[in-house]
Coordinates of C-alpha atoms and ligand atoms in Angstrom, one line a residue:
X1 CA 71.3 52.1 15.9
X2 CA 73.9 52.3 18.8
X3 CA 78.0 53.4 17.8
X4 CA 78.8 50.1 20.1
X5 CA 77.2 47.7 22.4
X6 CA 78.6 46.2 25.3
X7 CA 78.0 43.2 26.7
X8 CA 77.9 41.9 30.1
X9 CA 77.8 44.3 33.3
X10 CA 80.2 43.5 35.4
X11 CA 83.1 45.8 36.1
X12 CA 84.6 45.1 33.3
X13 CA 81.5 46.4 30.6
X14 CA 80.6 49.0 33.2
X15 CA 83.9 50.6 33.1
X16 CA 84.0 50.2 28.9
X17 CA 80.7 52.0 28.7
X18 CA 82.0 54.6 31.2
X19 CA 85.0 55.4 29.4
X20 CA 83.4 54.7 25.6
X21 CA 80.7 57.1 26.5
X22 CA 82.4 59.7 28.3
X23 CA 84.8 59.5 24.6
X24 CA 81.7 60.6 22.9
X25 CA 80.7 57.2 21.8
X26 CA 76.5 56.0 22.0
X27 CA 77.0 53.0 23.9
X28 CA 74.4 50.5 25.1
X29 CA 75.1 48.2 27.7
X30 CA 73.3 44.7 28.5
X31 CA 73.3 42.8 31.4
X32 CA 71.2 39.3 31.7
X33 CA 71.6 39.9 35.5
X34 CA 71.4 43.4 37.8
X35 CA 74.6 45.2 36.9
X36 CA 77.4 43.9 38.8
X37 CA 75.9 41.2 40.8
X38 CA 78.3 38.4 39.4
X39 CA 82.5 37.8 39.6
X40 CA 82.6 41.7 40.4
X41 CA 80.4 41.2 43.1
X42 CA 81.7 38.3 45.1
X43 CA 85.5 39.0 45.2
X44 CA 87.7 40.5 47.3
X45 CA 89.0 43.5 45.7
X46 CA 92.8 42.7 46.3
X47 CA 94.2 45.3 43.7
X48 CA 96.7 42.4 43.5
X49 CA 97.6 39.2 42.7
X50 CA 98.0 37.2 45.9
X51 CA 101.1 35.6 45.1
X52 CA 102.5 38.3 42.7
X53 CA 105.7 36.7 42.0
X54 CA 104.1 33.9 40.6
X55 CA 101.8 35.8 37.9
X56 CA 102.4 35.9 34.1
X57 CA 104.2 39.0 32.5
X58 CA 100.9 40.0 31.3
X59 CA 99.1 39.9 34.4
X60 CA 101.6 42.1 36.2
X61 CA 101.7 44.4 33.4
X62 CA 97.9 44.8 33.4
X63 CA 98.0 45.5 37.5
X64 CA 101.1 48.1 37.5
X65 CA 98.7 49.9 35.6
X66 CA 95.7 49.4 37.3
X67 CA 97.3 49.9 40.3
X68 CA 98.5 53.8 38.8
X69 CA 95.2 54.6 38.3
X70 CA 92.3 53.1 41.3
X71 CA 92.8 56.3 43.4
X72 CA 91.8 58.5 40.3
X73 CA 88.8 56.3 39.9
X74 CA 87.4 55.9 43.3
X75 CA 87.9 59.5 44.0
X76 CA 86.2 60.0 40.6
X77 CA 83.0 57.4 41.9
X78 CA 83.0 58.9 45.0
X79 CA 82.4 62.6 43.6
X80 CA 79.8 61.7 41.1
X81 CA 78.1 59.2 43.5
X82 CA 79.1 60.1 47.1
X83 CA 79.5 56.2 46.9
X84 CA 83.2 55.4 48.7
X85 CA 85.2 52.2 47.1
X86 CA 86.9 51.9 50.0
X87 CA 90.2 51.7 48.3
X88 CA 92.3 51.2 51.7
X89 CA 96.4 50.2 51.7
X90 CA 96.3 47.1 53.7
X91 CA 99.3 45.4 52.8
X92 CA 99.7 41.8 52.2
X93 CA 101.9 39.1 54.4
X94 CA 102.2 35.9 52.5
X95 CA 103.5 33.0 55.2
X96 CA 105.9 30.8 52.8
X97 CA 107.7 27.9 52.6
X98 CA 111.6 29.1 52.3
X99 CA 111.5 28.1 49.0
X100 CA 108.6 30.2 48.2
X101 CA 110.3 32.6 50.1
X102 CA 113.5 32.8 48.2
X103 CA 111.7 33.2 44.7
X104 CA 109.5 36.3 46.0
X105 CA 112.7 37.6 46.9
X106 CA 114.4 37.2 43.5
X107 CA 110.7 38.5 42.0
X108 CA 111.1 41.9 44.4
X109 CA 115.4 42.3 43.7
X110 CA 114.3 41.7 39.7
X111 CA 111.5 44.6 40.1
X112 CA 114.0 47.2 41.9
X113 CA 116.6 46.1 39.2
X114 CA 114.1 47.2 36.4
X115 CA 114.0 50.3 38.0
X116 CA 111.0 52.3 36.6
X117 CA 108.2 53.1 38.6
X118 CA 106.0 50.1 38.7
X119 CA 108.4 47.9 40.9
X120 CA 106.4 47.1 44.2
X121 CA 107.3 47.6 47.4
X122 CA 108.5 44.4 49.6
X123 CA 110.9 42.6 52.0
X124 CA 111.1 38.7 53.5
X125 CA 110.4 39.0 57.4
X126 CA 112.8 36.3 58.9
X127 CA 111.9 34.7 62.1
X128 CA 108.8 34.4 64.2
X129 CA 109.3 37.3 66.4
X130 CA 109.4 40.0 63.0
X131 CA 106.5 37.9 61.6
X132 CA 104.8 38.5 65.0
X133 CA 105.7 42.6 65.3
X134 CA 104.1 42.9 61.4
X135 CA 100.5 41.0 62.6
X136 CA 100.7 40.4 66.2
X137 CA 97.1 38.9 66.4
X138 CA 98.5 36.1 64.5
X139 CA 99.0 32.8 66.8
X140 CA 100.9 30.1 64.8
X141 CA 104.9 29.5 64.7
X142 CA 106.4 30.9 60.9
X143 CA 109.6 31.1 60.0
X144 CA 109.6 33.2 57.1
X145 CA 107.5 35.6 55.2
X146 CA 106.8 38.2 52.1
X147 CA 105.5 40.9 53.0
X148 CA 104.2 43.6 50.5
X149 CA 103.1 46.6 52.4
X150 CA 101.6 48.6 49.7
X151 CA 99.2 46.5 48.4
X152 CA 95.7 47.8 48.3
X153 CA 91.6 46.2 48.1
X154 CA 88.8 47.6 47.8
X155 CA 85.1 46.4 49.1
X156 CA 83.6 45.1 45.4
X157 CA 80.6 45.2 46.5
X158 CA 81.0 49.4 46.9
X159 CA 82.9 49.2 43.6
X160 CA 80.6 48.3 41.5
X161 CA 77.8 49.7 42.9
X162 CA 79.6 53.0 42.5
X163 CA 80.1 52.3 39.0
X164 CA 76.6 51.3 38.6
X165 CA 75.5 54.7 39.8
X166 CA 77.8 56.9 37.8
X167 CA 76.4 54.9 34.7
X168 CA 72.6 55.7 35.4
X169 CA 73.4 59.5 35.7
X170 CA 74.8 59.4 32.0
X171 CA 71.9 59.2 29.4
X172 CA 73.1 55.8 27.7
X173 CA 70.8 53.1 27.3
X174 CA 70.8 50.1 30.0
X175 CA 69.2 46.9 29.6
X176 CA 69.4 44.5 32.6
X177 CA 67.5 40.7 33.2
X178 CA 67.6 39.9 29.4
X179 CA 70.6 38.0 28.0
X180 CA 72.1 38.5 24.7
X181 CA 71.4 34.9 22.9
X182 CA 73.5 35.6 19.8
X183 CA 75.9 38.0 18.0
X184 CA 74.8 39.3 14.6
X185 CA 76.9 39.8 11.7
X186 CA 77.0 39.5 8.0
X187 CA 80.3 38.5 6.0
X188 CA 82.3 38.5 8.7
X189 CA 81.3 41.9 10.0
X190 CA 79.0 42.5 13.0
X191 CA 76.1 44.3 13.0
X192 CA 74.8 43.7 16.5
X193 CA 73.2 41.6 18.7
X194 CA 70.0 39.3 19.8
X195 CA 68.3 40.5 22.9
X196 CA 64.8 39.0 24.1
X197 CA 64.1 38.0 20.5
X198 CA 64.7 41.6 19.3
X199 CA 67.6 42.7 17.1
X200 CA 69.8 45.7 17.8
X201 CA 71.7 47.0 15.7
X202 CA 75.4 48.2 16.4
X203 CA 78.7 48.6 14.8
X204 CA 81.1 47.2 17.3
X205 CA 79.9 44.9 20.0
X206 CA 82.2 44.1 23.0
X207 CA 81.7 40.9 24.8
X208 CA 82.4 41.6 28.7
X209 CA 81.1 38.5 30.0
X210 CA 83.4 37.0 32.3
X211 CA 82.4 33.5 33.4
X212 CA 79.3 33.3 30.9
X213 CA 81.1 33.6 27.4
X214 CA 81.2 30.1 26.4
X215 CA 77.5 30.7 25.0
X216 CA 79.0 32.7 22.3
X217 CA 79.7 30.3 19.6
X218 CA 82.2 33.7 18.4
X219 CA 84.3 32.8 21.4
X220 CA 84.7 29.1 21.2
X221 CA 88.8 29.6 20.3
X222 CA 88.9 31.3 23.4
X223 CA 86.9 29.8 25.8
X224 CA 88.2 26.2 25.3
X225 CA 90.9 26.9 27.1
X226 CA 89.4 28.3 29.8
X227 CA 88.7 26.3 32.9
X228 CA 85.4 28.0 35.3
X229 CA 86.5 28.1 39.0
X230 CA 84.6 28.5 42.2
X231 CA 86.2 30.4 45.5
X232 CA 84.2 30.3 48.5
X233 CA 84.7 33.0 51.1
X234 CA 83.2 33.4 54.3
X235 CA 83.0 36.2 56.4
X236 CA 83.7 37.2 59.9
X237 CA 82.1 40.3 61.2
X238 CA 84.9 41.2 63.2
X239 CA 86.1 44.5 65.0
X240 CA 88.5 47.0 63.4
X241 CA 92.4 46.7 64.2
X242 CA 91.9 42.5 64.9
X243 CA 93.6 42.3 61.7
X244 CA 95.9 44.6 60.1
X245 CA 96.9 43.3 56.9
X246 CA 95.7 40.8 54.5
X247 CA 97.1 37.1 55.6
X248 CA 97.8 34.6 52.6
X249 CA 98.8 30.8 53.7
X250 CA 99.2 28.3 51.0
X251 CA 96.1 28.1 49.0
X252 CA 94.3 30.2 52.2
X253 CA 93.8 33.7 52.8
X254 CA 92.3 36.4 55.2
X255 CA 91.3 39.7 54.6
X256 CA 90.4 42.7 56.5
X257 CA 87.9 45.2 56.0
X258 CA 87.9 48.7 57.4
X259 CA 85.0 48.1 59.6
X260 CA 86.4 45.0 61.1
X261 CA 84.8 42.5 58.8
X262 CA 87.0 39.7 58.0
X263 CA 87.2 37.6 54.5
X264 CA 88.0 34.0 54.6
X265 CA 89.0 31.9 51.6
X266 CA 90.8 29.5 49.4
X267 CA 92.4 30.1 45.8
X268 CA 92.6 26.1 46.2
X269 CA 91.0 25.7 41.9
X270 CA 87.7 24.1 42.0
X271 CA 86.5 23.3 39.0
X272 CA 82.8 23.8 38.9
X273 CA 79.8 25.5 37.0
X274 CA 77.6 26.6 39.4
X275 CA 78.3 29.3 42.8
X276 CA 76.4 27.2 45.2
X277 CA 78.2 27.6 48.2
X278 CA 79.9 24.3 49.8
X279 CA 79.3 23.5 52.8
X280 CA 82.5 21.5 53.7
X281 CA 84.8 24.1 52.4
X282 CA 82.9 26.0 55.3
X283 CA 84.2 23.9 57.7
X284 CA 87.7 24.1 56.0
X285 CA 87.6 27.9 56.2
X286 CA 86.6 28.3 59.7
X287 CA 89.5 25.7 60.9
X288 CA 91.8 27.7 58.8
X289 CA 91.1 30.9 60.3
X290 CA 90.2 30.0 63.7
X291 CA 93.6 28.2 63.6
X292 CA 95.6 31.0 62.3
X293 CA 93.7 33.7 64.4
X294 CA 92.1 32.0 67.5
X295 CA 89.8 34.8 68.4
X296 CA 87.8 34.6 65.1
X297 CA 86.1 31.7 67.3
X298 CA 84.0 34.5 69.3
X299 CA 83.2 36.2 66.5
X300 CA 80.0 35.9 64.3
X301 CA 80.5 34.5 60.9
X302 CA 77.8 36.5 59.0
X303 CA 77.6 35.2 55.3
X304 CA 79.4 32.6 53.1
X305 CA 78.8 32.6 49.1
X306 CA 80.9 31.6 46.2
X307 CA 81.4 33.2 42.8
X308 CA 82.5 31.6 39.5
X309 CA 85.8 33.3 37.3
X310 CA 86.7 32.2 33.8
X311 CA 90.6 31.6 33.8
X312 CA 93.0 31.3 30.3
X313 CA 95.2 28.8 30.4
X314 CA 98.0 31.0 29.8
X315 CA 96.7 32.9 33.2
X316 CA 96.5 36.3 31.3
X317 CA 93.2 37.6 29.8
X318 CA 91.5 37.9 26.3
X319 CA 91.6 41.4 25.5
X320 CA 90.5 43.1 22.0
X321 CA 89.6 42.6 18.2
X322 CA 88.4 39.2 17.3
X323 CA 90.6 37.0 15.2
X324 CA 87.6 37.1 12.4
X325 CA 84.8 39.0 13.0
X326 CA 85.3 42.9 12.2
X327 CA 83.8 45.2 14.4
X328 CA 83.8 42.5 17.6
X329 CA 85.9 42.7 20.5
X330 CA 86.6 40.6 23.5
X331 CA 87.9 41.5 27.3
X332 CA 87.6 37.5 29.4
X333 CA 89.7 35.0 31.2
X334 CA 90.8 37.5 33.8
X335 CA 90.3 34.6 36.1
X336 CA 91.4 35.5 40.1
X337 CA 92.9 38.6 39.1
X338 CA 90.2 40.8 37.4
X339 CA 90.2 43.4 40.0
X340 CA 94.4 43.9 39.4
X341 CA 94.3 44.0 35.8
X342 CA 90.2 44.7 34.5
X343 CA 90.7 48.5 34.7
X344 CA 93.9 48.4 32.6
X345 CA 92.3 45.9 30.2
X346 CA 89.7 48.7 29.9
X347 CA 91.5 51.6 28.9
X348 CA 93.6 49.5 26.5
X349 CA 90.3 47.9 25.0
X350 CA 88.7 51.2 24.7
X351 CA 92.3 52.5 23.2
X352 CA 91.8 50.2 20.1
X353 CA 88.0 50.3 19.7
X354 CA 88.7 54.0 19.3
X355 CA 91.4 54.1 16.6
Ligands
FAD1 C1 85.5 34.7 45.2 C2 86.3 35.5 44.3 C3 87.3 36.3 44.8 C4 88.1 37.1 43.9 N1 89.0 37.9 44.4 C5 89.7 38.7 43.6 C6 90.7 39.6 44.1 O1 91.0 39.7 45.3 N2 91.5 40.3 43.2 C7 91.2 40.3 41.9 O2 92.0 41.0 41.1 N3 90.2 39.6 41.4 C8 89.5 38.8 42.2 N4 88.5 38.0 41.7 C9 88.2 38.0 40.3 C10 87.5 39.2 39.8 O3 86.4 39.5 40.7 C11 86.9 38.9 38.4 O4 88.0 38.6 37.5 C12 86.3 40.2 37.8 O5 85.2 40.6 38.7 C13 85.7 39.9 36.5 O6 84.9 41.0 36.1 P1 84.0 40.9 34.8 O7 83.3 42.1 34.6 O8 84.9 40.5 33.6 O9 83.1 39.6 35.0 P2 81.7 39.6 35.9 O10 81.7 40.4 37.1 O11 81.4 38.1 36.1 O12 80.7 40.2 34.9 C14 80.2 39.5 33.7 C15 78.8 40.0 33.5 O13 78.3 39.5 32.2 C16 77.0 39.2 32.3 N5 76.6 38.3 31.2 C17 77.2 37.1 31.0 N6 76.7 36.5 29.9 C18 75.7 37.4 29.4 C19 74.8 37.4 28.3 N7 74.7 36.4 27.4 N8 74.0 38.5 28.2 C20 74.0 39.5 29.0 N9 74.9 39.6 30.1 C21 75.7 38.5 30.3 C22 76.8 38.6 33.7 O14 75.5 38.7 34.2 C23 77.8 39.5 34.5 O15 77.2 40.6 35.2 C24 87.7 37.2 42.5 C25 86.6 36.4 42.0 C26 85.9 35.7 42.9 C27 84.7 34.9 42.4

């Protein structure tokens, strides 16, 4: 009999049974895949929103506190593991319409106004020639930009792997390559879970299942809202200083990593089910960045793959008890921005299973 089983291993469950067990809690956590190898895996680790101004109160809630706390973490990971994050201050330089333009502005005059300490750090660059000075590399004519220069990302793939490790050094119980099929309870209680055609037995259960939760019957009030999206990315194994700061145009966006590699992709909402990559949204990608940063063309693109995020409708996440079921919690629907608001999610999900 486990105190509480988690769900789902992404970053999400690996950082509830991190903090959960670390409170003193016996915590078993199940994965149908490897841990991490899903959403947590493919993204790009923008500790942001890419268009901040445009996220729900929520969301920007979750990620001012998120944001507080990924230094602690990493340093944490990187201490335990001798894994490094990469958590790296890269800044962000959104090339906007005017319009666009003017509401960032009111977004960053609104967060100074507020005055407290999670207001973020920005200014509009006017003219081609500041736009040029700020990312010289960068070829085509703009007008106006936002640019947030504290924004920060870190390499996912590093992430979770780091989280993986500091998990397998504690003695709780990991299952991995076996889904859950069904959530157990009895008058409206739970009592744990279906794994491999085995019961186990728990008195909280937290789903952490990100793309995959519309199997849950349990979740149906959520998850028919939700829409599944796919993001493509390619990548660019570039050198280090080509690019200095992540570039967002439109629906478009680059991405540099500290060893030179560059990310390439769209936030353009694809509706789809499966992460097969797509080829034409390739060709899309490289036109976009070979267009915007003409020396990309000499370089080697390396790997492209998609991943699949679960997005609410109200574009903030599903976070804690369920409506019904005692004992059963929730923590989906964090859609593009799980990186900016999954660690705050944690610590307020682990918060209430605690009280
Ligand atoms: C291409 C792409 C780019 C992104 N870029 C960013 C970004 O820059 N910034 C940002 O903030 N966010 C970004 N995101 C979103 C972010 O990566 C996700 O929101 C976040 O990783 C979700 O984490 P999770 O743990 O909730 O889900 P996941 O990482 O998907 O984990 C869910 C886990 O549950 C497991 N699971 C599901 N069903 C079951 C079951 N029945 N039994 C057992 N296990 C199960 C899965 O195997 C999986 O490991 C991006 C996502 C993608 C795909």
């Amino acid at each position: 009999m486990k105190d509480i089983i988690i769900v789902g291993g992404g970053l999400t469950g690996m950082l509830t049974a991190r903090y959960l067990h670390d409170a003193g809690a016996n915590v078993m956590l199940i994965d149908q895949n490897e841990l991490g190898r899903e959403s947590s895996w493919a993204g790009n680790g923008v500790i942001s929103p890419l268009h901040p101004w445009r996220s729900s109160a929520e969301t920007l809630a979750l990620m001012h506190k998120t944001q507080q706390h990924y230094a602690d973490l990493c340093a944490e990971l990187q201490d335990e593991t001798r894994i490094d994050p990469q958590l790296t201050t890269s800044g962000l330089l959104s090339l906007d319409t005017a319009e666009a333009c003017d509401s960032a502005e009111n977004w960053l005059t609104e967060q100074c106004d507020a005055d407290d300490k999670s207001s973020m750090n920005g200014s509009i660059l006017r003219g081609n020639a500041a736009i040029k000075a700020c990312e010289p590399v960068l070829q085509s004519q703009h007008e106006q930009a936002v640019f947030l220069p504290d924004i920060q990302q870190v390499r996912n793939p590093f992430l979770v792997q780091a989280v993986a490790a500091s998990l397998r050094q504690r003695p709780m119980t990991i299952s991995e390559h076996q889904p859950v099929t069904k959530i157990r309870s009895k008058k409206n209680r739970v009592t744990g879970v279906r794994l491999n055609g085995k019961k186990f037995k728990a008195d909280k259960v937290i789903l952490a299942t990100g793309a995959h939760s519309d199997v849950f019957a349990e979740l149906k009030p959520v998850t028919k809202g939700q829409s599944l999206i796919k993001e493509d990315i390619i990548l660019f194994r570039g050198e280090p200083g080509v690019l200095n700061h992540i570039v967002v145009q439109g629906d478009y966006y680059l991405i540099p990593r500290k060893d030179g590699r560059i990310l390439c992709g769209t936030t353009r909402a694809v509706k789809h089910k499966d992460k097969q990559p797509d080829a034409a949204v390739f060709n899309e990608l490289c036109e976009f960045a070979c267009g915007l940063v003409p020396s990309l063309q000499d370089m080697p693109i390396r790997n492209h793959w998609a991943g699949l995020y679960a997005r609410n409708a109200s574009h903030a996440p599903s976070v804690g008890a369920h409506a019904e079921i005692k004992g059963l919690y929730l923590n989906t629907g964090h859609g593009e921005d799980g990186m900016a608001t999954g660690l705050a999610s944690v610590q307020q999900l682990v918060a209430d299973v605690l009280a």
